[in-house]
Each structure stands twice: as C-alpha cells, then as structure tokens.
XYZ file of C-alpha atoms in Angstrom:
419
model
C -41.116 48.320 23.759
C -38.098 46.005 24.057
C -34.923 47.186 25.793
C -31.581 45.597 25.013
C -29.665 43.650 27.632
C -26.419 42.000 26.544
C -27.331 39.962 23.476
C -30.994 39.708 24.498
C -33.770 42.104 25.497
C -36.507 42.665 28.053
C -40.025 43.927 27.262
C -40.971 47.107 29.087
C -44.548 47.650 30.202
C -45.191 51.157 31.475
C -48.603 52.893 31.705
C -48.924 55.324 28.774
C -50.204 58.078 31.071
C -46.971 57.864 33.084
C -44.668 58.176 30.056
C -43.316 61.689 29.359
C -41.360 60.562 26.331
C -38.783 58.290 24.767
C -35.346 59.875 24.564
C -33.507 58.979 21.358
C -30.828 60.718 19.314
C -31.816 62.410 16.068
C -29.762 60.220 13.773
C -29.721 60.929 10.045
C -29.843 58.120 7.515
C -26.380 57.297 6.176
C -25.448 59.115 2.971
C -24.076 55.863 1.538
C -22.918 52.403 2.420
C -20.241 52.222 5.179
C -17.380 51.575 2.766
C -18.360 54.595 0.670
C -18.514 56.830 3.762
C -15.046 55.712 4.842
C -13.610 56.062 1.354
C -14.920 59.590 1.010
C -13.350 60.528 4.352
C -10.024 58.974 3.349
C -10.073 60.977 0.120
C -9.423 64.025 2.307
C -6.159 62.411 3.415
C -4.912 61.606 -0.094
C -2.224 64.296 -0.011
C -0.931 63.083 3.341
C -0.880 59.437 2.236
C 0.952 60.425 -0.945
C 3.928 61.479 1.214
C 4.304 57.964 2.684
C 7.396 56.207 1.317
C 8.153 52.492 0.852
C 10.160 51.034 3.716
C 8.671 53.376 6.316
C 7.056 51.828 9.409
C 3.428 52.791 9.836
C 1.462 52.261 13.051
C -2.328 52.410 13.084
C -3.850 52.881 16.536
C -7.362 51.527 16.996
C -9.806 50.889 19.851
C -10.380 47.718 21.840
C -13.513 45.595 21.842
C -15.244 47.585 24.605
C -16.104 50.323 22.107
C -17.267 49.205 18.687
C -15.921 51.521 15.980
C -16.500 49.800 12.639
C -12.795 48.908 12.510
C -13.379 45.723 10.505
C -14.691 48.020 7.759
C -12.303 50.968 7.889
C -9.007 49.215 8.665
C -8.952 47.217 5.391
C -9.814 50.348 3.405
C -7.088 52.313 5.167
C -4.487 49.581 4.607
C -5.501 49.425 0.943
C -4.677 53.125 0.594
C -1.336 52.635 2.327
C -0.273 49.694 0.181
C -1.297 51.603 -2.943
C 1.153 54.287 -1.791
C 3.921 51.667 -1.650
C 3.841 50.728 2.037
C 4.429 46.996 2.487
C 1.976 45.095 4.669
C 4.870 43.819 6.790
C 5.745 47.445 7.622
C 2.253 48.142 8.996
C 1.313 47.372 12.602
C -2.034 47.830 14.327
C -1.743 48.741 18.008
C -4.872 48.285 20.115
C -5.313 51.295 22.410
C -6.145 49.428 25.596
C -5.295 52.230 27.991
C -5.451 50.292 31.255
C -8.002 47.754 29.964
C -7.352 44.005 29.746
C -5.636 42.404 26.770
C -7.757 41.213 23.868
C -8.317 37.591 22.922
C -7.414 36.241 19.485
C -11.112 36.171 18.636
C -11.393 39.835 19.617
C -8.360 40.696 17.484
C -10.106 38.987 14.590
C -13.285 41.006 15.170
C -11.289 44.237 15.310
C -9.287 43.646 12.118
C -11.814 41.717 10.008
C -10.269 40.472 6.741
C -6.861 41.846 7.771
C -6.531 39.225 10.505
C -3.468 37.086 9.865
C -2.113 39.543 7.285
C -1.291 42.627 9.339
C 0.508 42.424 12.672
C -1.730 43.403 15.602
C -0.502 43.963 19.154
C -2.090 45.087 22.394
C -0.726 48.126 24.190
C 0.777 47.242 27.564
C 0.581 50.103 30.042
C 2.660 48.374 32.748
C 5.642 47.070 30.766
C 8.465 49.648 31.068
C 10.407 47.996 28.257
C 7.576 48.789 25.861
C 7.138 52.404 26.960
C 9.095 55.607 26.433
C 8.924 59.135 27.898
C 8.312 61.688 25.129
C 7.721 64.876 27.143
C 5.766 66.719 29.812
C 2.573 68.729 29.521
C 2.226 72.335 30.676
C 0.756 71.026 33.938
C 3.672 68.668 34.525
C 2.139 65.369 33.403
C 4.859 63.016 32.185
C 3.762 61.615 28.831
C 4.953 58.026 28.608
C 3.638 56.154 25.564
C 3.890 52.885 23.684
C 7.409 52.554 22.239
C 6.144 51.097 18.960
C 3.935 54.156 18.474
C 6.634 56.617 19.498
C 9.249 55.095 17.183
C 7.017 54.671 14.118
C 7.752 56.732 11.031
C 4.064 57.539 10.611
C 1.177 57.216 13.094
C -2.509 57.128 12.188
C -5.219 57.295 14.861
C -8.562 55.569 14.337
C -11.630 55.083 16.485
C -15.087 56.495 17.020
C -16.472 59.760 18.361
C -18.982 59.720 21.186
C -19.643 61.421 24.483
C -17.218 60.943 27.369
C -18.347 61.790 30.855
C -15.333 63.906 31.819
C -13.109 64.207 28.711
C -16.065 65.711 26.826
C -15.836 63.379 23.832
C -14.014 60.207 22.927
C -11.989 59.746 19.785
C -9.148 61.807 18.326
C -6.441 62.653 20.841
C -7.760 60.086 23.308
C -6.167 57.310 21.209
C -2.785 58.506 22.512
C -3.635 59.458 26.083
C -4.908 57.267 27.667
C -5.105 54.848 24.698
C -1.413 53.985 24.329
C -0.007 55.677 27.438
C 1.680 54.234 30.502
C -0.442 53.684 33.581
C 1.062 56.601 35.530
C 0.433 58.966 32.612
C -3.160 57.789 32.369
C -3.699 58.393 36.070
C -2.040 61.810 36.065
C -4.026 63.041 33.061
C -7.339 61.909 34.504
C -6.579 63.460 37.897
C -7.382 66.819 36.297
C -11.049 65.871 36.604
C -10.819 66.929 40.258
C -10.817 70.559 41.357
C -7.720 71.735 43.234
C -8.215 71.525 46.985
C -9.427 68.829 49.340
C -13.173 68.226 49.277
C -13.882 70.503 46.303
C -15.094 67.695 44.050
C -15.063 67.515 40.289
C -14.094 70.313 37.924
C -17.385 71.502 36.359
C -15.705 71.954 32.961
C -14.605 68.305 32.912
C -17.993 67.096 31.838
C -19.899 65.322 29.095
C -19.938 67.072 25.718
C -17.605 69.923 26.681
C -14.112 70.561 25.293
C -13.817 74.287 26.005
C -11.674 74.821 29.100
C -11.829 71.111 29.907
C -8.552 70.337 31.746
C -8.661 66.607 30.943
C -9.137 67.311 27.241
C -6.316 69.864 27.255
C -3.870 67.388 28.766
C -4.810 64.819 26.106
C -4.352 67.396 23.342
C -0.871 68.318 24.554
C 0.138 64.657 24.729
C -1.185 63.934 21.249
C 0.753 66.898 19.844
C 3.980 65.274 21.073
C 3.273 62.220 18.927
C 1.949 64.416 16.096
C -0.052 61.760 14.214
C -0.166 62.001 10.437
C -3.964 62.060 10.497
C -7.002 60.551 12.197
C -9.941 58.552 10.898
C -12.897 58.600 13.296
C -16.355 57.194 12.701
C -19.714 58.240 14.096
C -22.109 55.375 14.704
C -25.879 55.135 14.994
C -27.291 53.405 18.087
C -27.577 50.200 16.045
C -23.845 50.473 15.255
C -24.113 51.613 11.631
C -21.479 54.024 10.353
C -23.352 57.236 9.602
C -20.363 59.556 9.163
C -16.570 59.575 9.209
C -14.089 62.351 9.856
C -10.511 62.221 8.629
C -7.702 64.742 8.493
C -5.632 66.731 10.982
C -5.811 65.000 14.342
C -7.276 68.018 16.133
C -9.331 69.776 13.467
C -11.036 66.649 12.119
C -11.805 65.499 15.651
C -13.391 68.806 16.632
C -15.464 68.758 13.439
C -16.683 65.272 14.339
C -17.494 66.340 17.900
C -19.661 69.189 16.638
C -21.478 66.792 14.310
C -22.032 64.339 17.151
C -23.251 66.938 19.664
C -25.826 68.314 17.221
C -27.382 64.891 16.681
C -26.934 63.043 19.949
C -28.216 65.536 22.506
C -31.899 65.577 23.421
C -33.546 68.756 24.787
C -35.942 68.378 27.724
C -38.319 70.831 29.362
C -38.196 69.076 32.726
C -36.757 66.116 34.588
C -38.756 63.019 35.517
C -39.371 60.918 38.632
C -38.310 57.734 36.821
C -35.841 57.064 34.036
C -35.558 53.594 32.526
C -32.236 53.242 30.712
C -30.737 50.501 28.578
C -27.047 50.894 27.732
C -27.909 49.565 24.277
C -26.816 45.973 24.830
C -23.425 44.391 24.210
C -20.697 45.712 24.161
C -21.971 48.929 25.750
C -23.026 46.968 28.835
C -20.024 44.609 28.813
C -18.948 45.746 32.302
C -19.757 48.268 35.024
C -17.161 50.799 33.883
C -18.602 50.935 30.363
C -22.197 50.893 31.650
C -21.503 53.854 33.910
C -21.604 56.094 30.831
C -25.296 55.363 30.315
C -25.923 55.996 33.999
C -24.119 59.330 33.795
C -26.054 60.543 30.768
C -29.420 59.201 31.928
C -29.160 61.015 35.253
C -29.436 64.326 33.413
C -33.122 63.490 32.795
C -33.812 62.512 36.427
C -34.832 64.727 39.315
C -32.827 64.550 42.533
C -34.092 61.666 44.636
C -35.755 60.026 41.625
C -35.453 56.426 40.477
C -33.308 55.046 37.677
C -33.702 51.532 36.326
C -30.489 50.658 34.466
C -30.218 47.565 32.260
C -26.551 46.556 32.134
C -25.668 42.879 31.912
C -21.977 43.339 32.866
C -20.937 39.924 31.538
C -17.271 40.859 32.105
C -17.919 42.049 35.649
C -16.466 45.400 36.590
C -13.997 46.009 33.762
C -10.969 46.178 36.044
C -9.823 44.184 39.045
C -9.422 47.236 41.290
C -12.767 48.895 40.549
C -14.930 47.139 43.127
C -12.293 47.520 45.876
C -13.009 51.262 45.991
C -16.436 50.686 47.482
C -14.867 49.909 50.847
C -15.249 53.679 51.203
C -18.954 54.106 51.875
C -18.992 57.856 52.522
C -18.223 60.344 49.765
C -15.854 62.513 51.854
C -13.647 59.569 52.786
C -13.821 58.279 49.228
C -12.718 61.593 47.724
C -9.868 61.986 50.217
C -8.521 58.551 49.316
C -8.962 59.246 45.604
C -6.887 62.422 45.876
C -4.077 60.673 47.740
C -4.094 57.438 45.700
C -5.658 58.394 42.371
C -6.835 55.702 39.976
C -8.987 56.057 36.873
C -11.154 53.204 38.101
C -11.471 54.949 41.444
C -12.674 58.103 39.677
C -15.398 56.124 37.902
C -16.332 54.352 41.139
C -16.521 57.711 42.930
C -18.781 59.093 40.204
C -21.016 56.026 40.447
C -21.290 56.323 44.239
C -22.138 60.025 43.933
C -25.098 59.101 41.740
C -26.115 56.220 44.001
C -26.274 58.722 46.886
C -28.251 61.255 44.820
C -30.749 58.899 43.138
C -32.289 55.485 43.746
C -30.559 53.298 41.167
C -31.932 49.832 40.440
C -29.399 47.801 38.470
C -30.572 44.919 36.282
C -27.407 42.865 35.814
C -25.725 39.480 36.141
C -23.624 40.741 39.061
C -23.936 39.190 42.555
C -26.723 41.059 44.405
C -24.612 41.679 47.501
C -21.947 43.412 45.377
C -24.572 45.632 43.735
C -25.749 46.654 47.220
C -22.158 47.387 48.240
C -21.992 49.882 45.373
C -25.070 51.626 46.784
C -27.553 50.310 44.223
C -30.580 48.004 44.342
C -30.069 44.682 42.516
C -32.575 43.072 40.138
C -32.367 40.135 37.744
C -35.137 41.152 35.343
C -36.757 44.343 34.152
C -40.100 43.271 35.646
C -38.445 42.810 39.038
C -36.809 46.218 38.732
C -40.051 47.957 37.763
C -41.826 46.415 40.754
C -39.093 47.758 43.026
C -39.226 51.159 41.304
C -42.994 51.473 41.753
C -42.627 51.048 45.514
C -40.259 54.035 45.600
C -42.301 56.351 43.354
C -45.357 58.543 43.906
C -48.559 57.177 42.379
C -48.597 59.964 39.780
C -44.960 59.563 38.744
C -43.705 60.675 35.340
C -41.102 58.701 33.373
C -38.694 58.815 30.474
C -37.369 55.773 28.630
C -33.885 55.812 27.073
C -33.393 52.728 24.859
C -29.773 53.575 23.903
C -28.376 55.250 26.981
C -24.763 55.127 25.863
C -25.338 57.362 22.854
C -27.712 60.175 23.843
C -27.293 63.068 26.284
C -30.494 64.609 27.703
C -30.204 68.340 28.388
C -32.796 70.357 30.318
C -33.286 73.598 28.380
C-alpha cells in the first residue's frame, strides 16, 4: 500500500496479522461528469439568478488554495449563468476567502479561476486592512462582525466552496465563507473563541467538535454573521478523496449547506468496534498536507481510532511550514494549563490549533513524517521522522509485540467513530 506525501508517496509495509483494517470513506461513484453535476445544482438557483439585473455588482466568494474545491470547474459555469442573465463580466468580482491565511500568488489565482483568469477580477481578502473592512453588526453573543467591504457593498453575493469536516466548527463550507472567510482578524478570533468553555481551565466546549452543528457555539456565531450578509445563494461541492466532484449543493445559504453536511456525514464517517494501538495516517497528499495547520485536521480525525497512549504515524510534508507565522510561537508554553491560560487571555485561531495539537501530543505518541526541522517537531511534542520506514521503526519500539493497527490513507476526509 502506498501512502501519499506531498506530491509523492511512501510504501507502507505492515504485517497482515497486525492490521485491523483500512479506514476509508464510503464514496459513491459520481452521477455524471463534474460539469454536469455543477450544472444540475445551479439549475436549482435559476429563479434566483433570473432576478439579477444588468449593471448590478456581483461578488463571488471562493476558497483559497489550501482547500481544493473544484473552483476551476464551477466558477466558469457560474459566471456563464450570470452573464446569460445580463450581468457584465466587468461587474463580477471573485474574492478569495483567505480568513487570516496568506495572500495567494498569481499562479494560485490562475489555478483557482481556471479559464476565467484574466477575464474576471480576482482579489484576496485582507483581514488586517481597516480601509477594506466594514462593521455590519453584532451577534447575539456580542461578536462584532467586520467583513470585507467589497463583499458588504456588493449588490449580490454568492458563496462557493466545498463541504468537509471541521474539527470545531462541525463542517466547512456554507456560512464559513463569510466568517472567518472574509472577516476581519478580530472577528475571526472572537468567533473562534467560542470553542472554549466559559471559565478558566475548563477546556474545549464538547459541542464544538467534528461533524456536529447542533448546539455548536462556533457554528451558531458563523450562521448569525452570514445572515447579516444574506448571500443570494451558495454553491458547495463535495469531493472524493482523489479530488473528484461527486456532488454539489446549491440554494439557500443555510438550507443547502445543511443538506450537503448530511450527505457528507453519511458517506465520510467510518464506524469502528474498537480503537487500535497504532494508527498510520496520510493527510492525502498536497494540498491537504501543505502546512501543519491544515495537516492537524487529519491528526484530529485519526485520533478517534487510537487508544489513549497509542502511537500515531502522520505523513504530512508541510512544504509551506506551519501555515501562519505565529503558530509555532505558541509552543513556548510546554504545559497545557499554562497554554490554556495564555490562550484565554490572548486568543488566536492559530493558538487554538496549536493547543489542540499539543493536547494530542500529550495524550498519544505522535510520530510526524515531514520536511520540518526535527528540533521544531520535538518542540511541538512530537517525534520527527523523514521517511515512513523511519517512522515505523520508531513506532515499533513504542508498541507491544501484539499491537493492532489501522491505516487511514486519506486522513483529511474520513472520521472514524467508535460505535
């Protein structure tokens, strides 16, 4: 079995008698080619598009390069529908929902827009430029919703992206394109702070977890923020592990998203009878292992299949390093209590992810196969390795002779659940 690593792969050799199973999502074959799937979804928005009028400014929000969505397929089809309704190409702008991520390169803009590149204006959201942000309201919990001015002032807003698991917002896609996608940094931080329970030392809210929307305080804040923008509709894809579009959901920004989340949960969870001593996880290669922050998702999901004190081998190249300049700085806090106290007093989204990573590093033995400097991997509480063979040798020394293992070839797309 080969496991993906960046743009390459490593062969995995594991004794058959030690293998409990290979954890993969139950992905249906696509009902048609990608363009046909998108077109059928857009048909559901025909009435909404028919209300668009020439001269109106339309903003399409889409994801950055860290999460492949199929945008080079669906954006041209969406623009085609808009121009057929009389919207001029010069009145359409694509805003990349960076959240607090780095700006995109011209090459990345080209990959995102496909054949639209050079025809339709594309800009990156800037979360730290006050001149490009505007306050549009406050949530019921007091979060100030500051968003991209271009989005806020558009005549019509369309949200696009992909639906997948999110480790504390429940699912990606839908409302997340607004907050944190095109929100100011302070709004992003305030909305994500809801992941923590009220009260010092009480840890994470148990409802702010992977695959759950019901009662999830992070999700609720995002929903309230999205309602203030009131997008015309959304278009969200669902992708197979090999990045094929297998479904698309379009329509009302909340209802279509929830429908897509139900579809995703039914096909991308994996029931288990018991946890294992060893879990070998690949994020699924580039871009899912582009940096530590993105790779953490696979770590989070894979841990559900691992017993406390067990060993995880995680393949995550991290060619772009950590994903944010402040992420690694958080590991100056080596103890969880001190870390959480600092996180509560100086909250950062990257700090939340770092805290979650350190929690897992203290609960399990995590061997990270990456391009990162070994001493920095150790600082994060993990064991560094350069190859899968090296990692498996290290894992064997930490395991009982009769260990049992799972393999997860696409860790960023499947959620193991012990039934």
